[in-house]
Amino acid sequence: MGQGFMRKINTRSFHPATRTTSREVNRQILLNFVRERQPISRADLARQTGMGRSMITSLVNELIENELVYERATGYSSRGRRPRLLHIRVHDRLAIAVDVRLHQTHLLLSDFGGREIALETFRTPASPEELACELATRVQRVREAHAAIGDCEGVGLVIPGMVDHATGLIPYAPSLGWCDVDLRGMLAEQVALPVYMERDAVACALAHTWMGRASGDAVDSFVYMTVSDGIGASLVSNGMIFRGRGDAAGEFGHIPLNLDGPPCLCGARGCLEVYASNPATIARYVGRELSTREDHTRLRESEFTITDLVARARSGDSPARAALEATSRFLGVGLAVVVNTLSPSRVIVGGEITSAWEILEPVMRKALAERALTLAAAETPIHPEPTDRQTRLRGATALVLAPVFAAPRIA
Ligand SMILES: [Zn+2]
């Protein structure tokens, strides 16, 4: 879908196109200005972008005609008529976000502003075919129930595994045990809507890039690390995701920490995931083996979650705290690999365990400091993502709306 190369326009560093370059570039710059600084007047747009008044008039009129932007009289003026301000049209443009996880799947209907309209949670069916059917039924139902609010423009799927944008397939999702699965195709056929799909860490990074606060503090270069059923990472540089060949970059959970360590679901041994994923942390606490897929299934069925473990650790249960501290140490070692090889300006850590940040951070920092090559590397800012933010779902929503706001593709 070309989505793999989508770039966000940075309204703090841009070059307005000249007559010889695409008018579309200027149109997208204006659209993003309105999005990030709304409500804004045409006069302020001209001042802030340096574009001429006639250019502004023509492009803003085009954005209004295409129903991307609307203009409304707001605020008060000491004399004369009230100023007319521009807004992005979001309230009646809807998107469905789906977060597929090992255990449960969440489905969210929201508008383009990220406002939640409906949220459903159900047990993830075992096969991709069953999941596609279940999703199709639910998508149809939630669309019909809220048709009065607006039209749904697409479905964004977040998957704990690789997504190849050239083929639309999931080449491999180790935690789900899926290989070469066409979930996107199966769902698109049944719902007759555009369906977009991304791996979880990329979706979380997109949530930061696209769904962050509009005050201009959005960060355009960072590494996002997700800790959930598995561990993934996504590198964003100047608002663009680094994807690698076949979009396969980011399987951070499978960096080897111990060549002779316990077996991982990927088939190798001693991967970071074996020591620091949520199932690994829970297994450590409850004293279970986690060598086979069956072990994972049994652990999942015990219904003791990482959220329960975090709650126990925070209320003074020392074995729970020790289990989290051990995980933090491994995460810190993993982060040292990221920091030493990529030197990101900051790292964001997402996942339920970040609720225990006061337990995690010191241990993680110590492990990072022991292996970071410079003091500056050891002091790389690491921020937890608040768990109430539904980052994966917001990332799935971003998949649907980003194509509207992304920079045009220019050769
Ligand atoms: Zn592995």
mmCIF file of C-alpha atoms and ligand atoms in Angstrom:
data_model
loop_
_atom_site.group_PDB
_atom_site.id
_atom_site.type_symbol
_atom_site.label_atom_id
_atom_site.label_comp_id
_atom_site.label_asym_id
_atom_site.label_seq_id
_atom_site.Cartn_x
_atom_site.Cartn_y
_atom_site.Cartn_z
ATOM 1 C CA MET A 1 0.000 0.000 0.000
ATOM 2 C CA GLY A 2 3.060 2.227 -0.114
ATOM 3 C CA GLN A 3 2.507 2.836 3.561
ATOM 4 C CA GLY A 4 5.969 1.548 4.344
ATOM 5 C CA PHE A 5 7.506 4.777 3.125
ATOM 6 C CA MET A 6 5.136 7.226 4.689
ATOM 7 C CA ARG A 7 6.745 10.254 6.181
ATOM 8 C CA LYS A 8 5.279 12.820 8.534
ATOM 9 C CA ILE A 9 5.787 16.476 7.673
ATOM 10 C CA ASN A 10 7.773 18.307 10.314
ATOM 11 C CA THR A 11 6.141 21.719 10.646
ATOM 12 C CA ARG A 12 9.162 23.010 12.554
ATOM 13 C CA SER A 13 11.597 22.285 9.738
ATOM 14 C CA PHE A 14 10.301 22.387 6.183
ATOM 15 C CA HIS A 15 10.840 24.015 2.810
ATOM 16 C CA PRO A 16 7.756 25.358 1.077
ATOM 17 C CA ALA A 17 7.666 24.151 -2.498
ATOM 18 C CA THR A 18 8.305 26.600 -5.298
ATOM 19 C CA ARG A 19 6.165 26.964 -8.410
ATOM 20 C CA THR A 20 8.179 24.263 -10.074
ATOM 21 C CA THR A 21 7.620 21.653 -7.376
ATOM 22 C CA SER A 22 4.458 19.987 -6.315
ATOM 23 C CA ARG A 23 1.547 22.080 -5.119
ATOM 24 C CA GLU A 24 0.557 18.969 -3.221
ATOM 25 C CA VAL A 25 3.523 19.405 -0.866
ATOM 26 C CA ASN A 26 2.284 22.838 0.189
ATOM 27 C CA ARG A 27 -1.230 21.512 0.580
ATOM 28 C CA GLN A 28 -0.003 18.786 2.962
ATOM 29 C CA ILE A 29 2.136 21.292 4.879
ATOM 30 C CA LEU A 30 -0.939 23.465 5.435
ATOM 31 C CA LEU A 31 -3.035 20.455 6.395
ATOM 32 C CA ASN A 32 -0.468 19.475 9.027
ATOM 33 C CA PHE A 33 -0.229 23.050 10.285
ATOM 34 C CA VAL A 34 -3.968 23.133 10.834
ATOM 35 C CA ARG A 35 -3.838 19.701 12.469
ATOM 36 C CA GLU A 36 -1.105 20.640 14.930
ATOM 37 C CA ARG A 37 -2.064 24.235 15.662
ATOM 38 C CA GLN A 38 -5.823 24.337 15.292
ATOM 39 C CA PRO A 39 -7.831 26.464 15.561
ATOM 40 C CA ILE A 40 -5.806 28.744 13.328
ATOM 41 C CA SER A 41 -6.705 31.655 11.034
ATOM 42 C CA ARG A 42 -5.687 31.975 7.388
ATOM 43 C CA ALA A 43 -3.644 35.058 8.326
ATOM 44 C CA ASP A 44 -1.675 33.075 10.940
ATOM 45 C CA LEU A 45 -1.128 30.258 8.455
ATOM 46 C CA ALA A 46 0.363 32.757 6.005
ATOM 47 C CA ARG A 47 2.568 34.282 8.710
ATOM 48 C CA GLN A 48 3.772 30.963 10.096
ATOM 49 C CA THR A 49 4.398 29.170 6.797
ATOM 50 C CA GLY A 50 5.704 32.124 4.802
ATOM 51 C CA MET A 51 3.403 31.186 1.922
ATOM 52 C CA GLY A 52 1.699 33.972 -0.030
ATOM 53 C CA ARG A 53 -1.914 34.943 0.698
ATOM 54 C CA SER A 54 -3.196 33.825 -2.693
ATOM 55 C CA MET A 55 -1.510 30.437 -2.315
ATOM 56 C CA ILE A 56 -3.074 30.081 1.158
ATOM 57 C CA THR A 57 -6.514 31.025 -0.154
ATOM 58 C CA SER A 58 -6.376 28.584 -3.017
ATOM 59 C CA LEU A 59 -5.004 25.654 -0.989
ATOM 60 C CA VAL A 60 -7.234 26.208 2.048
ATOM 61 C CA ASN A 61 -10.268 26.382 -0.234
ATOM 62 C CA GLU A 62 -9.178 23.085 -1.754
ATOM 63 C CA LEU A 63 -8.817 21.500 1.717
ATOM 64 C CA ILE A 64 -12.303 22.749 2.623
ATOM 65 C CA GLU A 65 -13.784 21.450 -0.653
ATOM 66 C CA ASN A 66 -12.238 18.053 0.025
ATOM 67 C CA GLU A 67 -13.809 18.130 3.505
ATOM 68 C CA LEU A 68 -10.465 17.713 5.260
ATOM 69 C CA VAL A 69 -10.723 21.097 6.969
ATOM 70 C CA TYR A 70 -13.615 23.373 7.978
ATOM 71 C CA GLU A 71 -13.770 27.049 8.867
ATOM 72 C CA ARG A 72 -15.892 28.446 11.637
ATOM 73 C CA ALA A 73 -16.308 31.794 13.371
ATOM 74 C CA THR A 74 -15.038 31.411 16.928
ATOM 75 C CA GLY A 75 -13.692 33.500 19.777
ATOM 76 C CA TYR A 76 -14.342 37.168 20.307
ATOM 77 C CA SER A 77 -12.984 40.231 18.674
ATOM 78 C CA SER A 78 -13.072 43.593 20.485
ATOM 79 C CA ARG A 79 -14.783 45.169 17.512
ATOM 80 C CA GLY A 80 -16.039 44.091 14.147
ATOM 81 C CA ARG A 81 -16.729 40.549 13.051
ATOM 82 C CA ARG A 82 -15.488 37.470 14.857
ATOM 83 C CA PRO A 83 -12.371 35.875 13.343
ATOM 84 C CA ARG A 84 -12.927 32.736 11.273
ATOM 85 C CA LEU A 85 -10.673 29.870 12.293
ATOM 86 C CA LEU A 86 -9.697 26.630 10.571
ATOM 87 C CA HIS A 87 -10.165 23.172 12.129
ATOM 88 C CA ILE A 88 -9.443 19.616 10.992
ATOM 89 C CA ARG A 89 -12.568 17.598 10.361
ATOM 90 C CA VAL A 90 -12.316 14.642 12.753
ATOM 91 C CA HIS A 91 -15.596 14.156 14.631
ATOM 92 C CA ASP A 92 -17.460 12.260 11.874
ATOM 93 C CA ARG A 93 -14.470 10.437 10.368
ATOM 94 C CA LEU A 94 -14.125 7.076 12.103
ATOM 95 C CA ALA A 95 -11.490 4.362 12.267
ATOM 96 C CA ILE A 96 -11.491 0.868 13.749
ATOM 97 C CA ALA A 97 -8.346 -0.155 15.613
ATOM 98 C CA VAL A 98 -7.575 -3.803 16.422
ATOM 99 C CA ASP A 99 -4.848 -4.957 18.793
ATOM 100 C CA VAL A 100 -4.241 -8.696 18.326
ATOM 101 C CA ARG A 101 -2.464 -10.230 21.271
ATOM 102 C CA LEU A 102 -1.684 -13.789 22.238
ATOM 103 C CA HIS A 103 -4.394 -13.894 24.844
ATOM 104 C CA GLN A 104 -6.969 -11.263 24.013
ATOM 105 C CA THR A 105 -7.888 -9.043 21.105
ATOM 106 C CA HIS A 106 -9.124 -5.479 21.585
ATOM 107 C CA LEU A 107 -11.242 -3.602 19.057
ATOM 108 C CA LEU A 108 -11.716 0.148 19.300
ATOM 109 C CA LEU A 109 -13.924 2.474 17.267
ATOM 110 C CA SER A 110 -12.747 6.065 17.498
ATOM 111 C CA ASP A 111 -12.874 9.256 15.486
ATOM 112 C CA PHE A 112 -9.870 10.775 13.697
ATOM 113 C CA GLY A 113 -9.192 12.879 16.779
ATOM 114 C CA GLY A 114 -8.654 9.690 18.792
ATOM 115 C CA ARG A 115 -11.900 10.018 20.784
ATOM 116 C CA GLU A 116 -13.098 6.587 21.944
ATOM 117 C CA ILE A 117 -16.584 5.631 20.760
ATOM 118 C CA ALA A 118 -16.714 1.876 21.457
ATOM 119 C CA LEU A 119 -14.271 -0.679 22.866
ATOM 120 C CA GLU A 120 -14.627 -4.479 22.827
ATOM 121 C CA THR A 121 -12.349 -7.225 24.141
ATOM 122 C CA PHE A 122 -12.533 -10.907 23.246
ATOM 123 C CA ARG A 123 -10.419 -14.038 23.439
ATOM 124 C CA THR A 124 -8.068 -14.333 20.440
ATOM 125 C CA PRO A 125 -9.197 -17.311 18.317
ATOM 126 C CA ALA A 126 -6.538 -19.957 17.684
ATOM 127 C CA SER A 127 -6.331 -19.730 13.890
ATOM 128 C CA PRO A 128 -5.952 -16.642 11.662
ATOM 129 C CA GLU A 129 -9.002 -17.768 9.629
ATOM 130 C CA GLU A 130 -11.202 -17.810 12.736
ATOM 131 C CA LEU A 131 -9.773 -14.473 13.827
ATOM 132 C CA ALA A 132 -10.569 -12.896 10.437
ATOM 133 C CA CYS A 133 -14.192 -14.141 10.651
ATOM 134 C CA GLU A 134 -14.633 -12.991 14.227
ATOM 135 C CA LEU A 135 -13.190 -9.564 13.370
ATOM 136 C CA ALA A 136 -15.350 -9.204 10.266
ATOM 137 C CA THR A 137 -18.507 -9.842 12.304
ATOM 138 C CA ARG A 138 -17.494 -7.389 15.003
ATOM 139 C CA VAL A 139 -16.358 -4.684 12.565
ATOM 140 C CA GLN A 140 -19.710 -4.906 10.757
ATOM 141 C CA ARG A 141 -21.660 -4.761 14.014
ATOM 142 C CA VAL A 142 -19.794 -1.804 15.513
ATOM 143 C CA ARG A 143 -19.988 0.136 12.221
ATOM 144 C CA GLU A 144 -23.745 -0.317 12.015
ATOM 145 C CA ALA A 145 -24.269 0.558 15.674
ATOM 146 C CA HIS A 146 -22.503 3.909 15.249
ATOM 147 C CA ALA A 147 -23.346 4.748 11.645
ATOM 148 C CA ALA A 148 -25.167 7.875 12.811
ATOM 149 C CA ILE A 149 -21.891 9.419 14.054
ATOM 150 C CA GLY A 150 -19.970 9.006 10.829
ATOM 151 C CA ASP A 151 -18.403 6.769 8.268
ATOM 152 C CA CYS A 152 -15.663 4.271 9.099
ATOM 153 C CA GLU A 153 -12.728 4.840 6.742
ATOM 154 C CA GLY A 154 -10.624 1.803 7.507
ATOM 155 C CA VAL A 155 -9.367 -0.840 9.907
ATOM 156 C CA GLY A 156 -5.894 -0.735 11.484
ATOM 157 C CA LEU A 157 -4.510 -4.065 12.717
ATOM 158 C CA VAL A 158 -1.655 -4.394 15.193
ATOM 159 C CA ILE A 159 0.101 -7.776 15.212
ATOM 160 C CA PRO A 160 2.780 -9.258 17.496
ATOM 161 C CA GLY A 161 4.932 -10.237 14.528
ATOM 162 C CA MET A 162 6.487 -9.160 11.235
ATOM 163 C CA VAL A 163 4.429 -7.517 8.517
ATOM 164 C CA ASP A 164 5.726 -7.473 4.943
ATOM 165 C CA HIS A 165 4.161 -4.501 3.147
ATOM 166 C CA ALA A 166 5.176 -5.730 -0.290
ATOM 167 C CA THR A 167 3.109 -8.924 0.033
ATOM 168 C CA GLY A 168 0.688 -7.866 2.803
ATOM 169 C CA LEU A 169 1.559 -11.103 4.603
ATOM 170 C CA ILE A 170 2.653 -11.837 8.144
ATOM 171 C CA PRO A 171 5.853 -13.802 7.321
ATOM 172 C CA TYR A 172 6.379 -14.855 10.913
ATOM 173 C CA ALA A 173 4.772 -14.178 14.290
ATOM 174 C CA PRO A 174 6.745 -16.327 16.749
ATOM 175 C CA SER A 175 4.458 -15.816 19.745
ATOM 176 C CA LEU A 176 1.303 -16.705 17.759
ATOM 177 C CA GLY A 177 3.083 -19.483 15.858
ATOM 178 C CA TRP A 178 1.933 -18.066 12.486
ATOM 179 C CA CYS A 179 3.907 -18.274 9.228
ATOM 180 C CA ASP A 180 3.008 -16.566 5.916
ATOM 181 C CA VAL A 181 -0.483 -15.640 7.040
ATOM 182 C CA ASP A 182 -2.693 -13.317 4.955
ATOM 183 C CA LEU A 183 -4.818 -11.931 7.796
ATOM 184 C CA ARG A 184 -5.102 -8.509 6.153
ATOM 185 C CA GLY A 185 -6.323 -9.987 2.884
ATOM 186 C CA MET A 186 -8.849 -12.275 4.571
ATOM 187 C CA LEU A 187 -10.294 -9.419 6.608
ATOM 188 C CA ALA A 188 -10.300 -6.866 3.764
ATOM 189 C CA GLU A 189 -12.279 -9.287 1.622
ATOM 190 C CA GLN A 190 -14.954 -9.666 4.278
ATOM 191 C CA VAL A 191 -15.342 -6.054 5.477
ATOM 192 C CA ALA A 192 -14.936 -4.175 2.154
ATOM 193 C CA LEU A 193 -12.854 -1.460 3.850
ATOM 194 C CA PRO A 194 -9.171 -0.579 3.546
ATOM 195 C CA VAL A 195 -7.269 -2.690 6.087
ATOM 196 C CA TYR A 196 -3.812 -1.584 7.262
ATOM 197 C CA MET A 197 -1.505 -3.768 9.318
ATOM 198 C CA GLU A 198 1.659 -3.212 11.367
ATOM 199 C CA ARG A 199 3.798 -5.003 13.896
ATOM 200 C CA ASP A 200 3.185 -3.886 17.481
ATOM 201 C CA ALA A 201 6.389 -1.912 18.103
ATOM 202 C CA VAL A 202 5.954 0.022 14.833
ATOM 203 C CA ALA A 203 2.337 0.814 15.707
ATOM 204 C CA CYS A 204 3.395 2.160 19.111
ATOM 205 C CA ALA A 205 6.016 4.336 17.427
ATOM 206 C CA LEU A 206 3.374 5.566 14.965
ATOM 207 C CA ALA A 207 1.085 6.410 17.880
ATOM 208 C CA HIS A 208 3.839 8.683 19.160
ATOM 209 C CA THR A 209 4.463 10.259 15.793
ATOM 210 C CA TRP A 210 0.838 10.742 14.762
ATOM 211 C CA MET A 211 -1.343 10.711 17.848
ATOM 212 C CA GLY A 212 0.883 12.725 20.187
ATOM 213 C CA ARG A 213 -0.106 16.078 21.580
ATOM 214 C CA ALA A 214 -0.375 18.754 18.931
ATOM 215 C CA SER A 215 1.605 21.307 20.915
ATOM 216 C CA GLY A 216 4.739 20.694 18.903
ATOM 217 C CA ASP A 217 6.462 18.481 21.457
ATOM 218 C CA ALA A 218 6.084 15.346 19.386
ATOM 219 C CA VAL A 219 9.411 13.559 19.140
ATOM 220 C CA ASP A 220 10.587 12.612 15.667
ATOM 221 C CA SER A 221 13.631 10.442 16.532
ATOM 222 C CA PHE A 222 13.491 7.677 19.120
ATOM 223 C CA VAL A 223 13.455 3.939 19.768
ATOM 224 C CA TYR A 224 10.212 2.441 21.030
ATOM 225 C CA MET A 225 10.545 -0.837 22.908
ATOM 226 C CA THR A 226 7.446 -2.921 23.664
ATOM 227 C CA VAL A 227 7.426 -5.491 26.419
ATOM 228 C CA SER A 228 4.433 -7.820 26.183
ATOM 229 C CA ASP A 229 3.997 -11.482 25.138
ATOM 230 C CA GLY A 230 7.219 -10.851 23.255
ATOM 231 C CA ILE A 231 9.668 -7.968 23.000
ATOM 232 C CA GLY A 232 9.950 -5.715 19.967
ATOM 233 C CA ALA A 233 11.556 -2.433 19.055
ATOM 234 C CA SER A 234 11.080 0.186 16.400
ATOM 235 C CA LEU A 235 13.545 2.883 15.354
ATOM 236 C CA VAL A 236 12.111 6.214 14.208
ATOM 237 C CA SER A 237 14.475 8.669 12.573
ATOM 238 C CA ASN A 238 13.197 12.107 11.491
ATOM 239 C CA GLY A 239 9.611 10.926 11.645
ATOM 240 C CA MET A 240 10.311 7.865 9.512
ATOM 241 C CA ILE A 241 10.287 4.242 10.663
ATOM 242 C CA PHE A 242 13.350 2.176 9.844
ATOM 243 C CA ARG A 243 11.970 -1.050 8.383
ATOM 244 C CA GLY A 244 14.845 -2.933 6.842
ATOM 245 C CA ARG A 245 14.715 -5.524 4.085
ATOM 246 C CA GLY A 246 11.293 -7.141 3.801
ATOM 247 C CA ASP A 247 10.140 -4.795 6.618
ATOM 248 C CA ALA A 248 11.588 -7.376 9.004
ATOM 249 C CA ALA A 249 13.605 -5.013 11.258
ATOM 250 C CA GLY A 250 12.679 -4.827 14.924
ATOM 251 C CA GLU A 251 12.737 -8.413 16.227
ATOM 252 C CA PHE A 252 14.643 -7.085 19.176
ATOM 253 C CA GLY A 253 13.346 -9.815 21.493
ATOM 254 C CA HIS A 254 15.510 -12.334 19.669
ATOM 255 C CA ILE A 255 18.923 -10.825 20.302
ATOM 256 C CA PRO A 256 20.912 -13.599 21.986
ATOM 257 C CA LEU A 257 21.855 -13.062 25.632
ATOM 258 C CA ASN A 258 23.047 -16.616 26.234
ATOM 259 C CA LEU A 259 23.966 -19.039 23.444
ATOM 260 C CA ASP A 260 23.155 -22.018 25.673
ATOM 261 C CA GLY A 261 20.138 -20.479 27.376
ATOM 262 C CA PRO A 262 16.590 -21.843 27.557
ATOM 263 C CA PRO A 263 14.791 -22.495 24.239
ATOM 264 C CA CYS A 264 12.854 -19.623 22.680
ATOM 265 C CA LEU A 265 9.649 -19.898 20.629
ATOM 266 C CA CYS A 266 11.706 -18.777 17.598
ATOM 267 C CA GLY A 267 13.695 -22.033 17.738
ATOM 268 C CA ALA A 268 16.949 -20.527 19.018
ATOM 269 C CA ARG A 269 18.198 -20.418 22.607
ATOM 270 C CA GLY A 270 18.742 -17.734 25.194
ATOM 271 C CA CYS A 271 16.992 -14.835 23.375
ATOM 272 C CA LEU A 272 16.159 -11.684 25.365
ATOM 273 C CA GLU A 273 12.489 -12.697 25.194
ATOM 274 C CA VAL A 274 13.162 -15.898 27.141
ATOM 275 C CA TYR A 275 14.285 -13.744 30.068
ATOM 276 C CA ALA A 276 12.266 -10.550 29.881
ATOM 277 C CA SER A 277 8.910 -10.994 28.107
ATOM 278 C CA ASN A 278 5.786 -10.964 30.280
ATOM 279 C CA PRO A 279 5.410 -14.785 30.158
ATOM 280 C CA ALA A 280 9.082 -15.077 31.213
ATOM 281 C CA THR A 281 8.541 -12.743 34.171
ATOM 282 C CA ILE A 282 5.387 -14.591 35.260
ATOM 283 C CA ALA A 283 7.064 -18.007 34.851
ATOM 284 C CA ARG A 284 9.945 -16.813 37.010
ATOM 285 C CA TYR A 285 7.523 -15.746 39.744
ATOM 286 C CA VAL A 286 5.274 -18.817 39.732
ATOM 287 C CA GLY A 287 8.217 -21.210 39.269
ATOM 288 C CA ARG A 288 7.145 -22.637 35.899
ATOM 289 C CA GLU A 289 9.123 -23.910 32.910
ATOM 290 C CA LEU A 290 8.687 -21.993 29.685
ATOM 291 C CA SER A 291 10.529 -24.204 27.199
ATOM 292 C CA THR A 292 7.755 -25.273 24.848
ATOM 293 C CA ARG A 293 4.695 -23.739 23.226
ATOM 294 C CA GLU A 294 2.596 -25.982 25.508
ATOM 295 C CA ASP A 295 4.261 -24.386 28.550
ATOM 296 C CA HIS A 296 3.182 -20.994 27.188
ATOM 297 C CA THR A 297 -0.391 -22.192 26.685
ATOM 298 C CA ARG A 298 -0.586 -23.638 30.206
ATOM 299 C CA LEU A 299 0.817 -20.437 31.678
ATOM 300 C CA ARG A 300 -1.706 -18.372 29.743
ATOM 301 C CA GLU A 301 -4.545 -20.538 30.990
ATOM 302 C CA SER A 302 -3.523 -20.035 34.614
ATOM 303 C CA GLU A 303 -4.945 -16.495 34.140
ATOM 304 C CA PHE A 304 -2.372 -14.875 36.410
ATOM 305 C CA THR A 305 -1.353 -11.799 34.456
ATOM 306 C CA ILE A 306 1.590 -9.434 34.443
ATOM 307 C CA THR A 307 -0.745 -6.755 35.817
ATOM 308 C CA ASP A 308 -1.427 -9.005 38.845
ATOM 309 C CA LEU A 309 2.301 -9.540 39.294
ATOM 310 C CA VAL A 310 3.042 -5.802 39.094
ATOM 311 C CA ALA A 311 0.307 -5.089 41.665
ATOM 312 C CA ARG A 312 1.831 -7.657 44.056
ATOM 313 C CA ALA A 313 5.336 -6.268 43.600
ATOM 314 C CA ARG A 314 4.152 -2.753 44.307
ATOM 315 C CA SER A 315 2.291 -3.824 47.450
ATOM 316 C CA GLY A 316 5.446 -5.343 48.943
ATOM 317 C CA ASP A 317 5.479 -8.969 47.739
ATOM 318 C CA SER A 318 9.243 -9.511 47.581
ATOM 319 C CA PRO A 319 9.304 -12.554 45.243
ATOM 320 C CA ALA A 320 7.167 -10.538 42.775
ATOM 321 C CA ARG A 321 9.542 -7.623 43.105
ATOM 322 C CA ALA A 322 12.550 -9.907 42.606
ATOM 323 C CA ALA A 323 10.956 -11.371 39.452
ATOM 324 C CA LEU A 324 10.490 -7.859 38.046
ATOM 325 C CA GLU A 325 13.993 -6.801 39.012
ATOM 326 C CA ALA A 326 15.486 -9.804 37.211
ATOM 327 C CA THR A 327 13.475 -8.857 34.116
ATOM 328 C CA SER A 328 14.640 -5.243 34.396
ATOM 329 C CA ARG A 329 18.268 -6.329 34.448
ATOM 330 C CA PHE A 330 17.831 -8.264 31.203
ATOM 331 C CA LEU A 331 15.949 -5.352 29.647
ATOM 332 C CA GLY A 332 18.834 -3.058 30.607
ATOM 333 C CA VAL A 333 21.308 -5.399 28.908
ATOM 334 C CA GLY A 334 19.097 -5.428 25.819
ATOM 335 C CA LEU A 335 18.882 -1.633 25.889
ATOM 336 C CA ALA A 336 22.673 -1.435 26.015
ATOM 337 C CA VAL A 337 22.727 -3.253 22.656
ATOM 338 C CA VAL A 338 20.285 -0.715 21.224
ATOM 339 C CA VAL A 339 22.080 2.299 22.689
ATOM 340 C CA ASN A 340 25.565 1.137 21.629
ATOM 341 C CA THR A 341 24.508 0.277 18.087
ATOM 342 C CA LEU A 342 21.888 2.938 17.268
ATOM 343 C CA SER A 343 22.538 5.754 19.755
ATOM 344 C CA PRO A 344 18.909 6.958 19.812
ATOM 345 C CA SER A 345 18.066 10.394 21.273
ATOM 346 C CA ARG A 346 15.631 8.687 23.569
ATOM 347 C CA VAL A 347 14.053 5.318 24.327
ATOM 348 C CA ILE A 348 10.395 4.841 25.164
ATOM 349 C CA VAL A 349 9.381 1.643 26.942
ATOM 350 C CA GLY A 350 5.782 0.475 26.611
ATOM 351 C CA GLY A 351 3.844 -2.389 28.204
ATOM 352 C CA GLU A 352 2.044 -3.221 31.434
ATOM 353 C CA ILE A 353 5.258 -3.627 33.431
ATOM 354 C CA THR A 354 5.942 0.118 33.145
ATOM 355 C CA SER A 355 3.364 0.597 35.948
ATOM 356 C CA ALA A 356 6.211 -0.557 38.211
ATOM 357 C CA TRP A 357 8.667 1.971 36.749
ATOM 358 C CA GLU A 358 10.018 2.852 40.208
ATOM 359 C CA ILE A 359 11.143 -0.785 40.527
ATOM 360 C CA LEU A 360 12.279 -1.206 36.909
ATOM 361 C CA GLU A 361 14.179 1.979 36.204
ATOM 362 C CA PRO A 362 17.097 1.819 38.690
ATOM 363 C CA VAL A 363 17.891 -1.810 37.813
ATOM 364 C CA MET A 364 17.569 -1.195 34.072
ATOM 365 C CA ARG A 365 19.740 1.935 34.260
ATOM 366 C CA LYS A 366 22.428 0.109 36.228
ATOM 367 C CA ALA A 367 22.580 -2.722 33.681
ATOM 368 C CA LEU A 368 22.689 -0.184 30.845
ATOM 369 C CA ALA A 369 25.432 1.841 32.553
ATOM 370 C CA GLU A 370 27.571 -1.278 33.046
ATOM 371 C CA ARG A 371 27.626 -1.869 29.286
ATOM 372 C CA ALA A 372 27.186 1.540 27.679
ATOM 373 C CA LEU A 373 30.403 2.650 25.992
ATOM 374 C CA THR A 374 30.241 6.328 26.937
ATOM 375 C CA LEU A 375 28.747 8.333 29.767
ATOM 376 C CA ALA A 376 26.420 10.001 27.278
ATOM 377 C CA ALA A 377 25.204 6.570 26.137
ATOM 378 C CA ALA A 378 24.605 5.528 29.754
ATOM 379 C CA GLU A 379 22.538 8.662 30.256
ATOM 380 C CA THR A 380 20.257 8.115 27.248
ATOM 381 C CA PRO A 381 16.793 9.308 28.333
ATOM 382 C CA ILE A 382 14.461 6.342 28.947
ATOM 383 C CA HIS A 383 10.774 7.099 29.377
ATOM 384 C CA PRO A 384 7.956 4.772 30.371
ATOM 385 C CA GLU A 385 4.749 4.932 28.327
ATOM 386 C CA PRO A 386 1.825 5.304 30.723
ATOM 387 C CA THR A 387 -0.198 2.087 30.573
ATOM 388 C CA ASP A 388 -3.543 3.895 30.396
ATOM 389 C CA ARG A 389 -2.763 5.341 26.993
ATOM 390 C CA GLN A 390 -3.812 2.344 24.893
ATOM 391 C CA THR A 391 -0.778 2.975 22.741
ATOM 392 C CA ARG A 392 -1.185 -0.087 20.529
ATOM 393 C CA LEU A 393 -4.781 0.831 19.757
ATOM 394 C CA ARG A 394 -3.885 4.462 19.104
ATOM 395 C CA GLY A 395 -1.165 3.190 16.794
ATOM 396 C CA ALA A 396 -3.752 1.085 14.958
ATOM 397 C CA THR A 397 -5.942 4.190 14.572
ATOM 398 C CA ALA A 398 -2.911 6.090 13.261
ATOM 399 C CA LEU A 399 -2.561 3.474 10.501
ATOM 400 C CA VAL A 400 -5.911 4.568 9.101
ATOM 401 C CA LEU A 401 -5.492 8.321 9.423
ATOM 402 C CA ALA A 402 -1.765 8.704 8.634
ATOM 403 C CA PRO A 403 -2.214 8.281 4.854
ATOM 404 C CA VAL A 404 -4.427 11.400 4.927
ATOM 405 C CA PHE A 405 -1.741 13.559 6.547
ATOM 406 C CA ALA A 406 1.500 11.967 5.355
ATOM 407 C CA ALA A 407 3.981 13.732 3.116
ATOM 408 C CA PRO A 408 3.335 13.033 -0.569
ATOM 409 C CA ARG A 409 5.716 10.560 -2.157
ATOM 410 C CA ILE A 410 8.172 12.415 -4.314
ATOM 411 C CA ALA A 411 10.847 10.726 -6.350
HETATM 412 ZN ZN ZN B 1 14.049 -16.092 20.021
#
